[in-house]
């Protein structure tokens, strides 16, 4: 029985590898796609008419900067009643968003690097273009987005815009107490800088 199970497992992997090399998706359908039976046998990926446009809007919104952070993408998807949630209370796990944004299959690619099969153009319709997918990859590799602070406008207009003349680090800002009142103040916080404080 064990030998038979191992043989079936090997045959399944061989068939999956062969389909992948021909450009067919073989793993679980990602959100936005579904498998349908093909005329020649087997199943092929097709864009889900309900979830496909939602995922496409999320991907294009992140690529264009309409969604400034992954948190905004998550909020957008949580507000879509048809989008499947993976937590109770209609919420989505934070780690789900980077996985969604980095799936090559949405750009029309299939592959399995673990099996030694590099990504190649697939036999399914892409949700987004390769240019949009590359823009998403660039944004994912950038530094984390820091939301704008509420006290920047009046009290600290130079916060985030001025760097130290000695070391080049961004200046820290805060309140300094005088004899009778407080004053907004900018200073260098780098411990290795000659002008620290």
Short mmCIF file of C-alpha atoms in Angstrom, two decimals:
data_model
loop_
_atom_site.label_atom_id
_atom_site.label_comp_id
_atom_site.label_asym_id
_atom_site.label_seq_id
_atom_site.Cartn_x
_atom_site.Cartn_y
_atom_site.Cartn_z
CA UNK A 1 0.00 0.00 0.00
CA UNK A 2 2.82 2.39 0.85
CA UNK A 3 4.61 1.64 -2.43
CA UNK A 4 1.40 2.26 -4.36
CA UNK A 5 0.88 5.63 -2.60
CA UNK A 6 4.45 6.69 -3.40
CA UNK A 7 4.02 5.73 -7.06
CA UNK A 8 0.72 7.66 -7.30
CA UNK A 9 2.42 10.68 -5.68
CA UNK A 10 5.32 10.55 -8.16
CA UNK A 11 2.95 10.23 -11.13
CA UNK A 12 0.88 13.20 -9.90
CA UNK A 13 3.98 15.39 -9.56
CA UNK A 14 5.18 14.33 -13.04
CA UNK A 15 1.81 15.25 -14.58
CA UNK A 16 1.75 18.58 -12.73
CA UNK A 17 5.29 19.39 -13.86
CA UNK A 18 4.39 18.57 -17.47
CA UNK A 19 1.33 20.87 -17.37
CA UNK A 20 3.34 23.66 -15.75
CA UNK A 21 5.98 23.43 -18.47
CA UNK A 22 3.21 23.85 -21.07
CA UNK A 23 2.00 26.99 -19.27
CA UNK A 24 -1.01 25.62 -17.36
CA UNK A 25 -1.65 26.48 -13.71
CA UNK A 26 -1.84 23.39 -11.51
CA UNK A 27 -1.99 24.70 -7.95
CA UNK A 28 -4.97 26.02 -6.02
CA UNK A 29 -6.73 28.83 -7.88
CA UNK A 30 -5.88 32.22 -6.33
CA UNK A 31 -8.64 34.64 -5.35
CA UNK A 32 -9.93 36.24 -8.55
CA UNK A 33 -9.63 33.07 -10.63
CA UNK A 34 -11.47 29.75 -10.80
CA UNK A 35 -10.85 26.47 -12.61
CA UNK A 36 -13.17 25.45 -15.45
CA UNK A 37 -13.10 22.28 -17.52
CA UNK A 38 -11.23 22.57 -20.81
CA UNK A 39 -12.40 21.06 -24.11
CA UNK A 40 -9.34 18.84 -24.49
CA UNK A 41 -9.51 17.58 -20.91
CA UNK A 42 -8.17 18.92 -17.66
CA UNK A 43 -8.95 22.29 -16.14
CA UNK A 44 -7.80 25.81 -16.99
CA UNK A 45 -7.87 29.06 -15.03
CA UNK A 46 -10.51 31.63 -15.90
CA UNK A 47 -11.06 35.06 -14.36
CA UNK A 48 -13.84 34.96 -11.77
CA UNK A 49 -16.50 37.49 -12.93
CA UNK A 50 -17.20 38.62 -9.34
CA UNK A 51 -13.82 38.47 -7.54
CA UNK A 52 -11.58 39.15 -10.56
CA UNK A 53 -12.49 42.87 -10.90
CA UNK A 54 -12.09 43.38 -7.13
CA UNK A 55 -8.57 41.90 -7.09
CA UNK A 56 -7.68 43.82 -10.25
CA UNK A 57 -8.77 47.12 -8.67
CA UNK A 58 -6.70 46.34 -5.55
CA UNK A 59 -3.58 45.51 -7.60
CA UNK A 60 -3.87 48.51 -9.91
CA UNK A 61 -4.69 50.80 -6.98
CA UNK A 62 -1.54 49.76 -5.12
CA UNK A 63 0.61 50.06 -8.27
CA UNK A 64 -0.69 53.57 -9.07
CA UNK A 65 -0.38 54.84 -5.49
CA UNK A 66 -4.13 55.22 -5.01
CA UNK A 67 -3.61 52.93 -2.02
CA UNK A 68 -0.63 54.43 -0.20
CA UNK A 69 0.04 51.33 1.91
CA UNK A 70 -0.79 47.65 2.22
CA UNK A 71 -3.11 48.57 5.10
CA UNK A 72 -5.22 50.64 2.71
CA UNK A 73 -5.40 47.67 0.31
CA UNK A 74 -6.56 45.51 3.22
CA UNK A 75 -9.26 48.02 4.20
CA UNK A 76 -10.45 48.20 0.60
CA UNK A 77 -10.77 44.39 0.40
CA UNK A 78 -12.44 44.15 3.82
CA UNK A 79 -15.10 46.61 2.59
CA UNK A 80 -15.92 44.36 -0.39
CA UNK A 81 -18.77 42.05 0.72
CA UNK A 82 -17.96 39.39 -1.92
CA UNK A 83 -14.25 39.16 -1.10
CA UNK A 84 -13.46 36.13 1.13
CA UNK A 85 -12.20 37.03 4.61
CA UNK A 86 -9.76 34.81 6.54
CA UNK A 87 -10.54 36.08 10.07
CA UNK A 88 -13.69 36.33 12.14
CA UNK A 89 -15.53 39.63 12.06
CA UNK A 90 -15.00 40.14 8.32
CA UNK A 91 -11.28 40.94 8.65
CA UNK A 92 -8.26 39.93 6.58
CA UNK A 93 -4.92 38.89 8.07
CA UNK A 94 -2.15 41.48 7.47
CA UNK A 95 0.19 38.83 5.95
CA UNK A 96 -2.44 37.97 3.31
CA UNK A 97 -1.92 41.30 1.50
CA UNK A 98 1.80 40.97 0.58
CA UNK A 99 1.09 37.43 -0.64
CA UNK A 100 -1.75 38.71 -2.82
CA UNK A 101 0.33 41.57 -4.21
CA UNK A 102 3.33 39.37 -5.09
CA UNK A 103 1.54 36.52 -6.93
CA UNK A 104 3.05 36.18 -10.41
CA UNK A 105 -0.05 34.37 -11.63
CA UNK A 106 -1.97 37.68 -11.70
CA UNK A 107 0.49 38.92 -14.37
CA UNK A 108 -0.18 35.80 -16.48
CA UNK A 109 2.88 33.82 -15.34
CA UNK A 110 3.09 30.24 -14.07
CA UNK A 111 6.03 28.34 -12.61
CA UNK A 112 7.38 26.44 -9.62
CA UNK A 113 10.92 27.46 -8.60
CA UNK A 114 10.92 24.71 -5.94
CA UNK A 115 10.60 22.15 -8.74
CA UNK A 116 13.16 23.90 -10.93
CA UNK A 117 10.52 25.32 -13.29
CA UNK A 118 11.09 29.07 -13.84
CA UNK A 119 8.15 31.40 -14.37
CA UNK A 120 6.87 31.56 -17.93
CA UNK A 121 3.81 32.98 -19.75
CA UNK A 122 0.75 30.98 -18.82
CA UNK A 123 -2.25 29.79 -20.81
CA UNK A 124 -4.64 31.95 -18.74
CA UNK A 125 -5.66 35.60 -19.10
CA UNK A 126 -3.71 37.95 -16.81
CA UNK A 127 -5.56 40.23 -14.39
CA UNK A 128 -2.91 42.96 -14.72
CA UNK A 129 -0.17 43.78 -17.19
CA UNK A 130 3.49 42.97 -16.59
CA UNK A 131 4.24 46.71 -16.20
CA UNK A 132 1.72 46.99 -13.35
CA UNK A 133 3.10 43.85 -11.70
CA UNK A 134 6.65 45.24 -11.88
CA UNK A 135 5.46 48.54 -10.38
CA UNK A 136 3.89 46.56 -7.51
CA UNK A 137 7.20 44.70 -6.98
CA UNK A 138 9.07 48.02 -6.87
CA UNK A 139 6.67 49.41 -4.27
CA UNK A 140 6.92 46.24 -2.16
CA UNK A 141 10.72 46.57 -2.13
CA UNK A 142 10.65 50.23 -1.09
CA UNK A 143 10.86 51.40 2.50
CA UNK A 144 7.68 51.23 4.56
CA UNK A 145 5.19 54.05 4.15
CA UNK A 146 4.97 56.32 7.21
CA UNK A 147 1.60 58.02 7.59
CA UNK A 148 1.55 61.79 7.85
CA UNK A 149 1.43 63.04 11.41
CA UNK A 150 -1.39 65.30 12.50
CA UNK A 151 0.92 67.87 14.18
CA UNK A 152 3.07 68.46 11.06
CA UNK A 153 0.99 71.25 9.61
CA UNK A 154 1.22 74.05 12.16
CA UNK A 155 3.77 73.07 14.78
CA UNK A 156 6.47 71.31 12.72
CA UNK A 157 6.24 72.31 9.06
CA UNK A 158 9.82 71.17 8.32
CA UNK A 159 9.45 67.66 9.78
CA UNK A 160 10.68 65.10 7.27
CA UNK A 161 11.98 67.81 4.92
CA UNK A 162 15.18 68.97 6.66
CA UNK A 163 18.38 66.98 7.21
CA UNK A 164 21.39 67.60 9.43
CA UNK A 165 24.13 69.65 7.72
CA UNK A 166 26.82 67.47 9.32
CA UNK A 167 25.66 63.84 8.95
CA UNK A 168 22.66 64.06 6.60
CA UNK A 169 20.21 62.34 8.98
CA UNK A 170 16.61 63.64 9.08
CA UNK A 171 16.15 66.10 11.92
CA UNK A 172 13.95 65.11 14.85
CA UNK A 173 11.38 67.61 16.05
CA UNK A 174 9.68 68.21 19.34
CA UNK A 175 8.79 70.77 21.97
CA UNK A 176 11.38 72.53 24.14
CA UNK A 177 10.33 74.22 27.35
CA UNK A 178 11.46 77.79 27.97
CA UNK A 179 10.95 79.92 31.07
CA UNK A 180 7.40 80.88 30.28
CA UNK A 181 6.30 78.89 27.23
CA UNK A 182 7.14 75.97 24.91
CA UNK A 183 8.83 76.24 21.54
CA UNK A 184 8.83 73.89 18.50
CA UNK A 185 12.42 72.79 17.86
CA UNK A 186 14.33 70.65 15.33
CA UNK A 187 17.58 68.83 16.21
CA UNK A 188 19.84 65.99 15.08
CA UNK A 189 19.31 62.74 16.96
CA UNK A 190 22.22 60.76 15.45
CA UNK A 191 24.53 59.70 18.34
CA UNK A 192 27.58 59.66 16.01
CA UNK A 193 27.00 63.20 14.74
CA UNK A 194 29.12 66.16 15.91
CA UNK A 195 26.01 68.36 15.99
CA UNK A 196 23.84 65.93 17.98
CA UNK A 197 21.21 67.83 19.96
#
